[in-house]
Coordinates of C-alpha atoms in Angstrom, one line a residue:
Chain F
X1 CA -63.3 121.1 -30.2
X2 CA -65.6 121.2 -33.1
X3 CA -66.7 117.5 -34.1
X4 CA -67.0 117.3 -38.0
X5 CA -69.6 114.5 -38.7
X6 CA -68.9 113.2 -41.9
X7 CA -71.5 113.6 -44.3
X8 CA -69.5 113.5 -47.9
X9 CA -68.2 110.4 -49.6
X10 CA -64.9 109.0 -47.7
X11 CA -63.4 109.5 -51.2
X12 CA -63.8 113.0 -50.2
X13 CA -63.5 113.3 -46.9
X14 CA -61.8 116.0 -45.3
X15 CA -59.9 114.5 -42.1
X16 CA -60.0 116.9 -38.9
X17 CA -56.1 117.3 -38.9
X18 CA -56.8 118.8 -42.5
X19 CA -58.5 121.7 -41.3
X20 CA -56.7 124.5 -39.3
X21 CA -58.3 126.9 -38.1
X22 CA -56.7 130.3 -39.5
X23 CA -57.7 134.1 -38.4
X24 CA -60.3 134.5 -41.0
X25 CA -61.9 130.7 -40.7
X26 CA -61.5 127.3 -41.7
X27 CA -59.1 126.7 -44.1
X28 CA -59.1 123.0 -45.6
X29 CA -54.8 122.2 -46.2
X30 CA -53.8 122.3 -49.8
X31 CA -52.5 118.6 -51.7
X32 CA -49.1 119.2 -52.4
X33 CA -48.5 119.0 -56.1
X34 CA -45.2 117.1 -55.2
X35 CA -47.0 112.8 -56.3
X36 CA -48.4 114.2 -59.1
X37 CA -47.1 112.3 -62.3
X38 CA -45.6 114.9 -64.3
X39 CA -45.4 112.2 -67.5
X40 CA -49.4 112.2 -67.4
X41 CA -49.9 116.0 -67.0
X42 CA -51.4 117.3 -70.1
X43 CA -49.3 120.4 -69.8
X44 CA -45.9 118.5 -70.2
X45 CA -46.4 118.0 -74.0
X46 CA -46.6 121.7 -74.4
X47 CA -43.7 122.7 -72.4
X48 CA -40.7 123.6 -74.2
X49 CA -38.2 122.9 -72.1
X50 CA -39.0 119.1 -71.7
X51 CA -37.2 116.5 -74.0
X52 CA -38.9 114.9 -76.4
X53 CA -39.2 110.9 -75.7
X54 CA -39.7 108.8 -78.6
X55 CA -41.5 105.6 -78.8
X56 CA -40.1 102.9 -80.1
X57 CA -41.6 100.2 -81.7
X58 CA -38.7 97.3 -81.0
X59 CA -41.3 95.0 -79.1
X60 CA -44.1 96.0 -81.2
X61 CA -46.4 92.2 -81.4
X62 CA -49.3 93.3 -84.0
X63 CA -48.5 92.7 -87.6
X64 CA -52.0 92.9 -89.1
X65 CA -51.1 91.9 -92.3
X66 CA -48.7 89.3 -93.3
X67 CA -45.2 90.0 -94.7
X68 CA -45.3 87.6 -97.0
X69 CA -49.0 86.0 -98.0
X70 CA -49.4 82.6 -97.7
X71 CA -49.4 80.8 -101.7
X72 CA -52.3 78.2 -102.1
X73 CA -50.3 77.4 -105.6
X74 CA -47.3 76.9 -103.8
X75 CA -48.6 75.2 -101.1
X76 CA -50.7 72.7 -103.9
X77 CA -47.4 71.8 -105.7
X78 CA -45.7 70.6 -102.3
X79 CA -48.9 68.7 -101.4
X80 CA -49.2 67.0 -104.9
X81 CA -45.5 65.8 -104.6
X82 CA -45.7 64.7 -101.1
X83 CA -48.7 62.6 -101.5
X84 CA -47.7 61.1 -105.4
X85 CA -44.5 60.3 -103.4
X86 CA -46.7 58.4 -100.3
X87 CA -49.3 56.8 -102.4
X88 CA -47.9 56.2 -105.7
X89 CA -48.5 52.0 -105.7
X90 CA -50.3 51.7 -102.2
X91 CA -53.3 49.9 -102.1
X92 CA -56.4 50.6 -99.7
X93 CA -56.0 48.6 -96.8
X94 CA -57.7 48.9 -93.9
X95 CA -55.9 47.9 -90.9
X96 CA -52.8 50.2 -92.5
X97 CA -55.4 52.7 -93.6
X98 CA -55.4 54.8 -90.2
X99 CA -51.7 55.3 -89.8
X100 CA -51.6 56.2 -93.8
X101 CA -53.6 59.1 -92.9
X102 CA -52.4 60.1 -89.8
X103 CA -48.8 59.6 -91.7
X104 CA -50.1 61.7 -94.4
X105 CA -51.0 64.5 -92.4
X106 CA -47.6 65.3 -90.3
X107 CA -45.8 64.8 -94.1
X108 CA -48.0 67.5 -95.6
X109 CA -47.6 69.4 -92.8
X110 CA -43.8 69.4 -92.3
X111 CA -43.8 69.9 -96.3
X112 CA -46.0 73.2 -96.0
X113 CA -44.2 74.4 -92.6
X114 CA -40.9 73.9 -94.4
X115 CA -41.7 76.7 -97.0
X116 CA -41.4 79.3 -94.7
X117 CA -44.4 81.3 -94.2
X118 CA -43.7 83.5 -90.8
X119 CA -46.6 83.7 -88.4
X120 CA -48.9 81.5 -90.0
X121 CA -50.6 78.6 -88.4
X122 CA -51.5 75.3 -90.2
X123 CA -54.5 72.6 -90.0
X124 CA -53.7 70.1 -92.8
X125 CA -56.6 68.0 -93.1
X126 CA -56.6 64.7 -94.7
X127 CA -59.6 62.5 -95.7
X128 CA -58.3 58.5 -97.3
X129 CA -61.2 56.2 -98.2
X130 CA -61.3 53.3 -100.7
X131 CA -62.4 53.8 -104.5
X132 CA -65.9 52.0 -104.6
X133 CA -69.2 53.0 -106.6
X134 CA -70.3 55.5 -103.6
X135 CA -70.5 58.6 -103.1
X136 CA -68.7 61.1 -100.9
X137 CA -69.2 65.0 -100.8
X138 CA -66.7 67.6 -98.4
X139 CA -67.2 70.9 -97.7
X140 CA -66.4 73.4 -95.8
X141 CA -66.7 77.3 -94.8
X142 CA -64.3 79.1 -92.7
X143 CA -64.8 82.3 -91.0
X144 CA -61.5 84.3 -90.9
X145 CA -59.6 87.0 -92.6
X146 CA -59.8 87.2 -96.4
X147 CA -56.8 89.3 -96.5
X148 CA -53.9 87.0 -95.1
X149 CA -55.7 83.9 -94.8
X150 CA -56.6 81.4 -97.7
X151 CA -56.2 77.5 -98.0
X152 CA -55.0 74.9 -100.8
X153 CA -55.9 71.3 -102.1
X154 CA -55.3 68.3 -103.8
X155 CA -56.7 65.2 -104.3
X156 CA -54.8 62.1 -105.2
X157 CA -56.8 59.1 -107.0
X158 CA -55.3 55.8 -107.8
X159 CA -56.8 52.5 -108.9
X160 CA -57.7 51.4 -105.3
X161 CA -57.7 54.2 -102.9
X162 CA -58.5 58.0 -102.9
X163 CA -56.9 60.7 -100.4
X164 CA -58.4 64.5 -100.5
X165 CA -55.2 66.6 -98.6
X166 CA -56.5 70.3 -97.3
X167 CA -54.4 72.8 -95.8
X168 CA -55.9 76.0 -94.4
X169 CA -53.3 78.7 -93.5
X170 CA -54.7 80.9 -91.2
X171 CA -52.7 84.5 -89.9
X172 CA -51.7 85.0 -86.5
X173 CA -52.4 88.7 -86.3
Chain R
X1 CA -62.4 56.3 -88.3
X2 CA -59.1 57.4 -86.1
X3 CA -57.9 60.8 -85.0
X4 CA -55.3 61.2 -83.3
X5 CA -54.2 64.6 -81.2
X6 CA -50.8 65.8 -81.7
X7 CA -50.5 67.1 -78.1
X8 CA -52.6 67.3 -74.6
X9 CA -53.0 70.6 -73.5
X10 CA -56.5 71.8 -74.0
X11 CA -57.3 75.1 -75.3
X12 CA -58.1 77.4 -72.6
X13 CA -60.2 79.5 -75.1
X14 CA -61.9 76.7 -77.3
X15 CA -64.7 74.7 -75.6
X16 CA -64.6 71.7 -77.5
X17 CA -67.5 69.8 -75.3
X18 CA -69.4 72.5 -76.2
X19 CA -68.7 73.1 -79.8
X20 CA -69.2 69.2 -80.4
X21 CA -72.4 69.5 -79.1
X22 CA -73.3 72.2 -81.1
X23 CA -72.4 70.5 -83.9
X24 CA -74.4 67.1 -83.3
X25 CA -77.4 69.7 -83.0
X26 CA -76.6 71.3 -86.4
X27 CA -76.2 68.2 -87.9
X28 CA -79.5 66.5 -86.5
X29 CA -81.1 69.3 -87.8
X30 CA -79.8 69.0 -91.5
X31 CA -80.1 65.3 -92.1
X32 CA -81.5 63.7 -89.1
X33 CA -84.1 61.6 -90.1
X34 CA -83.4 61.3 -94.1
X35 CA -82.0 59.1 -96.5
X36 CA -78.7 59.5 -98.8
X37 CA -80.0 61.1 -101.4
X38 CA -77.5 62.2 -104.2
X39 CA -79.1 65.1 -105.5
X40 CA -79.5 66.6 -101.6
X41 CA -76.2 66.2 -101.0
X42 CA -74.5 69.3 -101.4
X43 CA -76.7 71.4 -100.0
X44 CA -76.9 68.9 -97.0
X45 CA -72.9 69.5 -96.1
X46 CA -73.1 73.0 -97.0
X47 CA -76.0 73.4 -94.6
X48 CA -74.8 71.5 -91.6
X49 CA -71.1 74.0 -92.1
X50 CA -73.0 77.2 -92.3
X51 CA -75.8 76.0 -89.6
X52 CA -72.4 75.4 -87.3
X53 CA -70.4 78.3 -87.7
X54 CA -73.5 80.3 -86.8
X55 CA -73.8 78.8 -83.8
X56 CA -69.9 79.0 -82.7
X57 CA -69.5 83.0 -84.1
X58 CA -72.2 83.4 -81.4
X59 CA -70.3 82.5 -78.6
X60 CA -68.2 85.9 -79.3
X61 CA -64.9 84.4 -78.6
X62 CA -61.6 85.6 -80.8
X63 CA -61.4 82.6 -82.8
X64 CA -61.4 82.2 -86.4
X65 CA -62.9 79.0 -87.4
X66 CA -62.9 76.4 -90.3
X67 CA -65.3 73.6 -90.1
X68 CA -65.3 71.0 -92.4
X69 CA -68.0 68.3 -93.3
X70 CA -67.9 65.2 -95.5
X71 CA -70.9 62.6 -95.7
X72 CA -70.3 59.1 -97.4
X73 CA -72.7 57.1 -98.6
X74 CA -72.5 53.7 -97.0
X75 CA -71.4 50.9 -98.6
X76 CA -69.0 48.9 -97.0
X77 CA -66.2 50.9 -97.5
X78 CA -64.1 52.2 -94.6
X79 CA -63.5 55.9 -94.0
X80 CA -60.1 57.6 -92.8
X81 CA -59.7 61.3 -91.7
X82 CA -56.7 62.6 -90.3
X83 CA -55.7 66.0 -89.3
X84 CA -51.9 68.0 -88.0
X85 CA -52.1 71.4 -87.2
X86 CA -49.1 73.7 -86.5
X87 CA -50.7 76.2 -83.8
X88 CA -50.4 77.4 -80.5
X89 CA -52.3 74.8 -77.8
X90 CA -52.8 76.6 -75.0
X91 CA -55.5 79.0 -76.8
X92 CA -56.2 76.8 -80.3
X93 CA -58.2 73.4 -80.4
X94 CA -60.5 71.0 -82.8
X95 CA -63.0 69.0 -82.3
X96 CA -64.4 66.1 -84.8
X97 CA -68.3 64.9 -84.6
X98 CA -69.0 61.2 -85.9
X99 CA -72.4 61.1 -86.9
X100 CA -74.6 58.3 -89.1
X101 CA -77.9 56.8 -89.6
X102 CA -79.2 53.9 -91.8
X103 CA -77.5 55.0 -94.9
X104 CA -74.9 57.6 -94.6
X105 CA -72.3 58.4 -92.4
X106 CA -71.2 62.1 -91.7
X107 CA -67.7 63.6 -90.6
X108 CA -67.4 67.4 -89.2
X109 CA -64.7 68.7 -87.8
X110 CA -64.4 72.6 -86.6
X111 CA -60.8 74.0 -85.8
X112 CA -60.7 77.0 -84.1
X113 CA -57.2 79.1 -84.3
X114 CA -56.9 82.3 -81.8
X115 CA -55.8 85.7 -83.0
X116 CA -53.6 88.0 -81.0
X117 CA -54.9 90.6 -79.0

């Protein structure tokens, strides 16, 4: 018996029982085409005889743009009603000052959420403070899509207190 | 100030020790060793938002971002801030920095909301 040392990769390495020795010479056994995936063969799309599958689209999760865009004016009247409503004769108080806000912001929230918008997530941010002779400056910058996302505010002022109400609404794509 | 999270799963996507520090950086950076000074002001809150979402776009994740800044003067007023989002928690999270010095005090929050992929 002839020992084959193997010198190719085992990837491709011919077993002994693979060869059989044939009048002629060595002839290396032939794969059986009988695993091959007949879905993945190139050749299947341009056989006639096959059916033709179509792909539906029934669980289809990417919606890159919204069905219905999110309406910062829409969204600024709610806010503006919701917050006269809270606010209208409260006076800045301290000690009731965090639950206000914290108040403030699931009411906005639920008020936005309620209008509808499918697939759109919401950070209302709220900012109460007293009215003194300081200053205060907010800002901010987002980095999101243009398109489908956008943001709305208002800004209540009474006699004793101030609240600034932001909502961003931002598209789950 | 209070702030108070709606639920407590953390983000498995959002870092928010990480992005807080970040943001203290930014800030220190902006108005760290300066006085409230009205005309500065704008470009001081503008600077510290566009210093920090810099920073957090570098970390390549597939977030979209919104920070938000707001620096009082001080003057013996108290400050509120509250936020609610309406997001998904296992991949979305916020984080809010308290920062102040002699005369001002500065509030920055980052939310960071996951797209689908």
């Amino acid at each position: 018996k002839v020992k084959v040392s193997p010198r190719t990769s085992p990837a491709n390495q011919i077993k002994q029982g693979d060869r059989k020795r044939e009048k002629g010479g060595w002839n290396i056994k032939k794969e059986s085409s009988s695993h091959l995936n007949l879905k993945t063969c190139p050749a299947a799309n341009s056989c006639k005889n096959k059916p033709i599958k179509l792909i539906s689209y029934e669980n289809n999760m990417y919606h890159p743009q919204p069905v219905r865009k999110f309406s910062a004016l829409e969204a600024q009247k709610v806010m503006r009603s919701v917050l006269e409503e809270k606010l209208k004769h409260v006076r800045y108080d301290e000690k009731a000052g965090a639950r206000l806000t914290v108040d403030l912001a699931e009411s906005v929230k639920d008020a936005v959420r309620a209008l509808g918008y499918e697939r759109y997530k919401l950070v209302c941010y709220v900012v109460l403070g007293a009215v003194r002779r300081s200053e205060i400056s907010c800002c901010s910058r987002s980095v999101w899509s243009p398109v489908s996302d956008t943001y709305a505010e208002y800004c209540f002022k009474n006699d004793s207190l101030f609240a600034l109400c932001i909502v961003f609404a931002v598209y789950y794509e | 100030c209070e702030v108070r999270f709606a639920g407590f799963e953390l983000s498995f996507l959002f870092n928010a020790e990480e992005a807080s520090d970040m943001v203290k950086e930014c800030i220190e950076g902006v108005i760290g060793r300066v006085d409230y000074n009205h005309n500065q002001v704008n470009q001081w809150t503008a600077g510290i938002v566009e210093q920090s979402l810099t920073q957090l776009v570098k970390l390549g994740k597939p977030l979209k971002y919104i920070v938000n800044c707001a620096v009082m003067q001080k003057s013996g007023a108290g400050l509120h801030t509250a936020n609610s989002c309406f997001w998904d928690t296992t991949t979305d999270g916020s984080c809010t920095v308290r920062w102040e010095n002699r005369t001002m005090y500065c509030i920055v929050s980052v939310f960071a909301v996951a797209i689908a992929l």
